[in-house]
PDB file of C-alpha atoms in Angstrom:
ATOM      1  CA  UNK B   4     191.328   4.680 107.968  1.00 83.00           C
ATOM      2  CA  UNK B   5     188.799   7.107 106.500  1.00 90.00           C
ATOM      3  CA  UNK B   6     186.105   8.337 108.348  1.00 91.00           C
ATOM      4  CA  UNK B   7     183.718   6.740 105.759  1.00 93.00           C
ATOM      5  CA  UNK B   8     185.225   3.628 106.721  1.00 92.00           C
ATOM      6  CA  UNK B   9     184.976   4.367 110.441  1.00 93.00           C
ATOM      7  CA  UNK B  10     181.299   5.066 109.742  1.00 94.00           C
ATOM      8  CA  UNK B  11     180.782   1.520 108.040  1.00 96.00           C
ATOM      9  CA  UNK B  12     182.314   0.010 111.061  1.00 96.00           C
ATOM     10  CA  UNK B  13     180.138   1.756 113.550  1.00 97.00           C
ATOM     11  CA  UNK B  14     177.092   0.819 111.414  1.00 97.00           C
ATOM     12  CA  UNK B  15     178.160  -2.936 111.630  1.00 97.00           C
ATOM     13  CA  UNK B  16     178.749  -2.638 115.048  1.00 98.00           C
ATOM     14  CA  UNK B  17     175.359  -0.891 115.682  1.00 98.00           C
ATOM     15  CA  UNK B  18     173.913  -4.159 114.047  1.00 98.00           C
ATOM     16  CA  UNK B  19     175.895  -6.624 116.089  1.00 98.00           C
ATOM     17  CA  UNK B  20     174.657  -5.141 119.388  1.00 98.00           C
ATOM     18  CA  UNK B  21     170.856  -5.102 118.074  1.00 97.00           C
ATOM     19  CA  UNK B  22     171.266  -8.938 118.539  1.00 98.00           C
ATOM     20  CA  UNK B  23     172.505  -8.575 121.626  1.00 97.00           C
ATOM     21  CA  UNK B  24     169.888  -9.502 124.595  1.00 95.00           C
ATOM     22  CA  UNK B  25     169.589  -9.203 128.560  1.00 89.00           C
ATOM     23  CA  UNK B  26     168.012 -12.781 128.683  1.00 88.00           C
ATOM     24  CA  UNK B  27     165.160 -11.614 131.019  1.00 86.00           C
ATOM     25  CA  UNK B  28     164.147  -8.160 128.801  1.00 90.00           C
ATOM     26  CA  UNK B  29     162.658  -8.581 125.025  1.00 92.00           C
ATOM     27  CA  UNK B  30     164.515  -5.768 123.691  1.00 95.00           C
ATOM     28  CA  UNK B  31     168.341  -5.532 122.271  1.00 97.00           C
ATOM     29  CA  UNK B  32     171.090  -3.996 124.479  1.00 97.00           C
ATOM     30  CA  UNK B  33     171.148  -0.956 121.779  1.00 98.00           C
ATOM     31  CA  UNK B  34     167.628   0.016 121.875  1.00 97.00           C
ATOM     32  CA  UNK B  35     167.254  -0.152 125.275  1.00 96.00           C
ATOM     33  CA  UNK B  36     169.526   2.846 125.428  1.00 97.00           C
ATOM     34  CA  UNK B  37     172.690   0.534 127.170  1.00 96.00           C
ATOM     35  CA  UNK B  38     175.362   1.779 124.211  1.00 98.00           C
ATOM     36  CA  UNK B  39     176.428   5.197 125.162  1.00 98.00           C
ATOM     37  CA  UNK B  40     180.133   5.138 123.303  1.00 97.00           C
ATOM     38  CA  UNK B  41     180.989   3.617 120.150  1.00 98.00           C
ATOM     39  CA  UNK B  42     184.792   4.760 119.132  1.00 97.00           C
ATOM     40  CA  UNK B  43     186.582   3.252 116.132  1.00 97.00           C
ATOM     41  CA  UNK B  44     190.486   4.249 116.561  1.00 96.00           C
ATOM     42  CA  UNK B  45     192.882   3.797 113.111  1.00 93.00           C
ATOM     43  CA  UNK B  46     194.481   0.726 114.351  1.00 94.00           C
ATOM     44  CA  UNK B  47     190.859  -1.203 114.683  1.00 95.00           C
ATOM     45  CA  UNK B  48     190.141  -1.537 117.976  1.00 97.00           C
ATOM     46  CA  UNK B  49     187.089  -0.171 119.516  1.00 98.00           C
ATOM     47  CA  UNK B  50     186.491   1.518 122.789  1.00 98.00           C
ATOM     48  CA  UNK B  51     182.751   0.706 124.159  1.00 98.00           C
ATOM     49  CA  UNK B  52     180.912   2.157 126.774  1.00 98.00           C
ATOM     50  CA  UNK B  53     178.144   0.520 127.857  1.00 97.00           C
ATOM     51  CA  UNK B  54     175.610   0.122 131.306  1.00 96.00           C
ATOM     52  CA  UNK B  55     172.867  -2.089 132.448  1.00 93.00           C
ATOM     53  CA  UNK B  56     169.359  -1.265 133.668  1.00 88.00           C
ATOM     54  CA  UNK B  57     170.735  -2.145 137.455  1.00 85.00           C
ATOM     55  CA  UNK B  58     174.493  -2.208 138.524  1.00 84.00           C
ATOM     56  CA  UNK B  59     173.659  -5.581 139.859  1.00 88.00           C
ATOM     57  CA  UNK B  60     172.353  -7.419 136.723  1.00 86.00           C
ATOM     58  CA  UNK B  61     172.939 -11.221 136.544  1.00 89.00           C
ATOM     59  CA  UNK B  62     173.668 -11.162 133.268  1.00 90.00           C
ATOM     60  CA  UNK B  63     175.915  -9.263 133.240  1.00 91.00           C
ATOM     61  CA  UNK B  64     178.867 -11.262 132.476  1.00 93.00           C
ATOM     62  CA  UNK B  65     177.072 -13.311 129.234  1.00 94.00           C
ATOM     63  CA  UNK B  66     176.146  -9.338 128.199  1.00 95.00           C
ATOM     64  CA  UNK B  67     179.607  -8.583 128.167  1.00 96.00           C
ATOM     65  CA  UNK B  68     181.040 -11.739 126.599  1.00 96.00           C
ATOM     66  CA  UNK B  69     178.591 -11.663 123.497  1.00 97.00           C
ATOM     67  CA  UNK B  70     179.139  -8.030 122.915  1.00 98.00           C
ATOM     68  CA  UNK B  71     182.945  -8.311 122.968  1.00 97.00           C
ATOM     69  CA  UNK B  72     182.327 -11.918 120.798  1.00 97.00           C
ATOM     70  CA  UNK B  73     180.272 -10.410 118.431  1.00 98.00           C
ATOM     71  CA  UNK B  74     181.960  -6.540 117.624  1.00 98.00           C
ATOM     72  CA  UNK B  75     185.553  -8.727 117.291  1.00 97.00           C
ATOM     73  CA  UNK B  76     184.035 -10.781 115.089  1.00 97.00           C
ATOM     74  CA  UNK B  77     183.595  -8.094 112.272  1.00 97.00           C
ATOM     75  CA  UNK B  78     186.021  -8.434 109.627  1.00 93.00           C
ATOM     76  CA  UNK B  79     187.617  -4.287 110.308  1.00 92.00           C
ATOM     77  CA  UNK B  80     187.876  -4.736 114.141  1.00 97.00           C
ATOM     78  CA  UNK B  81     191.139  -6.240 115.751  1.00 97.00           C
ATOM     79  CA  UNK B  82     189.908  -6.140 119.342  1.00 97.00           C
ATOM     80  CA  UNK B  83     187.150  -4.542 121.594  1.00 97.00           C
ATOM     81  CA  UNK B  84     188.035  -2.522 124.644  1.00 97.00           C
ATOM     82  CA  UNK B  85     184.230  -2.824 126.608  1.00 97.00           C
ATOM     83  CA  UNK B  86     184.013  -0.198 129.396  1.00 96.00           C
ATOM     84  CA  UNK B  87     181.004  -1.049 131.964  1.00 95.00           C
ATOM     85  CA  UNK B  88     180.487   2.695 133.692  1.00 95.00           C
ATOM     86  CA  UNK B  89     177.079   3.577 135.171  1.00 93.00           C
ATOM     87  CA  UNK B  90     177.458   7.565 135.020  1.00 92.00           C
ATOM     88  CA  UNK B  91     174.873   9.147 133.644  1.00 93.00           C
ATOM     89  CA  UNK B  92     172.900   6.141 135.389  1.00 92.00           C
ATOM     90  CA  UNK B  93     170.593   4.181 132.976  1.00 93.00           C
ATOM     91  CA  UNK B  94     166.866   5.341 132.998  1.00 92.00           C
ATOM     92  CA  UNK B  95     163.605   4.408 130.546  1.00 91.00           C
ATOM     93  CA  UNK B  96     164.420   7.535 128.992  1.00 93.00           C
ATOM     94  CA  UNK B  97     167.187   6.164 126.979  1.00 95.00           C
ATOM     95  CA  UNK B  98     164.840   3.523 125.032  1.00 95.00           C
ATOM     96  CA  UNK B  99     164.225   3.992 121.504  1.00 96.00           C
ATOM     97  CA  UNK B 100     160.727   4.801 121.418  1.00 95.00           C
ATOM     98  CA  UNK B 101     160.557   1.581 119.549  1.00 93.00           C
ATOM     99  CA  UNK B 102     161.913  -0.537 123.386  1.00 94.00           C
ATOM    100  CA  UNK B 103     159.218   1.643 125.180  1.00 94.00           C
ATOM    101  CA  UNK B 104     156.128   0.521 122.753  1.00 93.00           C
ATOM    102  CA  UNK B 105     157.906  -2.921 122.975  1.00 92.00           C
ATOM    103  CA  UNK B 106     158.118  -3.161 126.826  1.00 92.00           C
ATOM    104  CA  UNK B 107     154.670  -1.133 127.061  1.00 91.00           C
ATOM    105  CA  UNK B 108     156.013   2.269 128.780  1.00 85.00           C
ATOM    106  CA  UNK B 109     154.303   4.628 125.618  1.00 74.00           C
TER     107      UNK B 109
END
C-alpha cells in the first residue's frame, strides 16, 4: 500500500468519525479533539486512539461501537484496533475552533 493510498484511507476515516456523536454534546467525536491516532498499517487494519471528555462517560460503549462499525465499514479497512487511553487527558483546547464557536467557548 502506497502512502497516497494510506492518505485516502485516513481521509475516509476522518469523515466517518465526523458523524460520529456523544449523544448528549452537538459536536462530532473528531472535532471535539477525541481522535488523537489514526494509523493505517499495509495489511488494512487501523490502530485508533481515541478519549472522551470524562473517563466516566455513559456513552461510552455506543462511542466505541459506531466508531469501530463505521471505520470497518470502508471498503480499504479489514478491521479496527480502537485504543481508549486518557493520557494527555482531554481538555477544550483540543476543539476545532469550529466545536468551540459551536458549543459557545470562543
Amino acid at each position: 500500500m502506497t502512502q497516497e493510498e494510506k492518505t485516502k484511507i485516513e481521509e475516509r476515516i476522518v469523515d466517518v468519525l465526523k458523524t460520529v456523536y456523544d449523544p448528549e454534546i452537538p459536536v462530532n467525536i473528531y472535532d471535539l479533539g477525541m481522535i488523537y491516532k489514526i494509523d493505517v498499517k499495509e495489511d488494512g487494519t487501523v490502530d485508533l486512539d481515541m478519549t472522551f471528555t470524562a473517563p466516566n462517560c455513559p456513552a461510552a460503549d455506543f462511542i466505541l461501537d459506531d466508531v469501530r462499525t463505521k471505520i470497518e465499514s470502508l471498503e480499504a479497512v479489514k478491521a479496527a484496533n480502537i485504543n481508549l487511553v486518557f493520557e494527555p487527558a482531554w481538555d477544550q483546547s483540543m476543539m476545532t475552533e469550529e466545536a468551540r464557536i459551536e458549543l459557545g467557548f470562543d
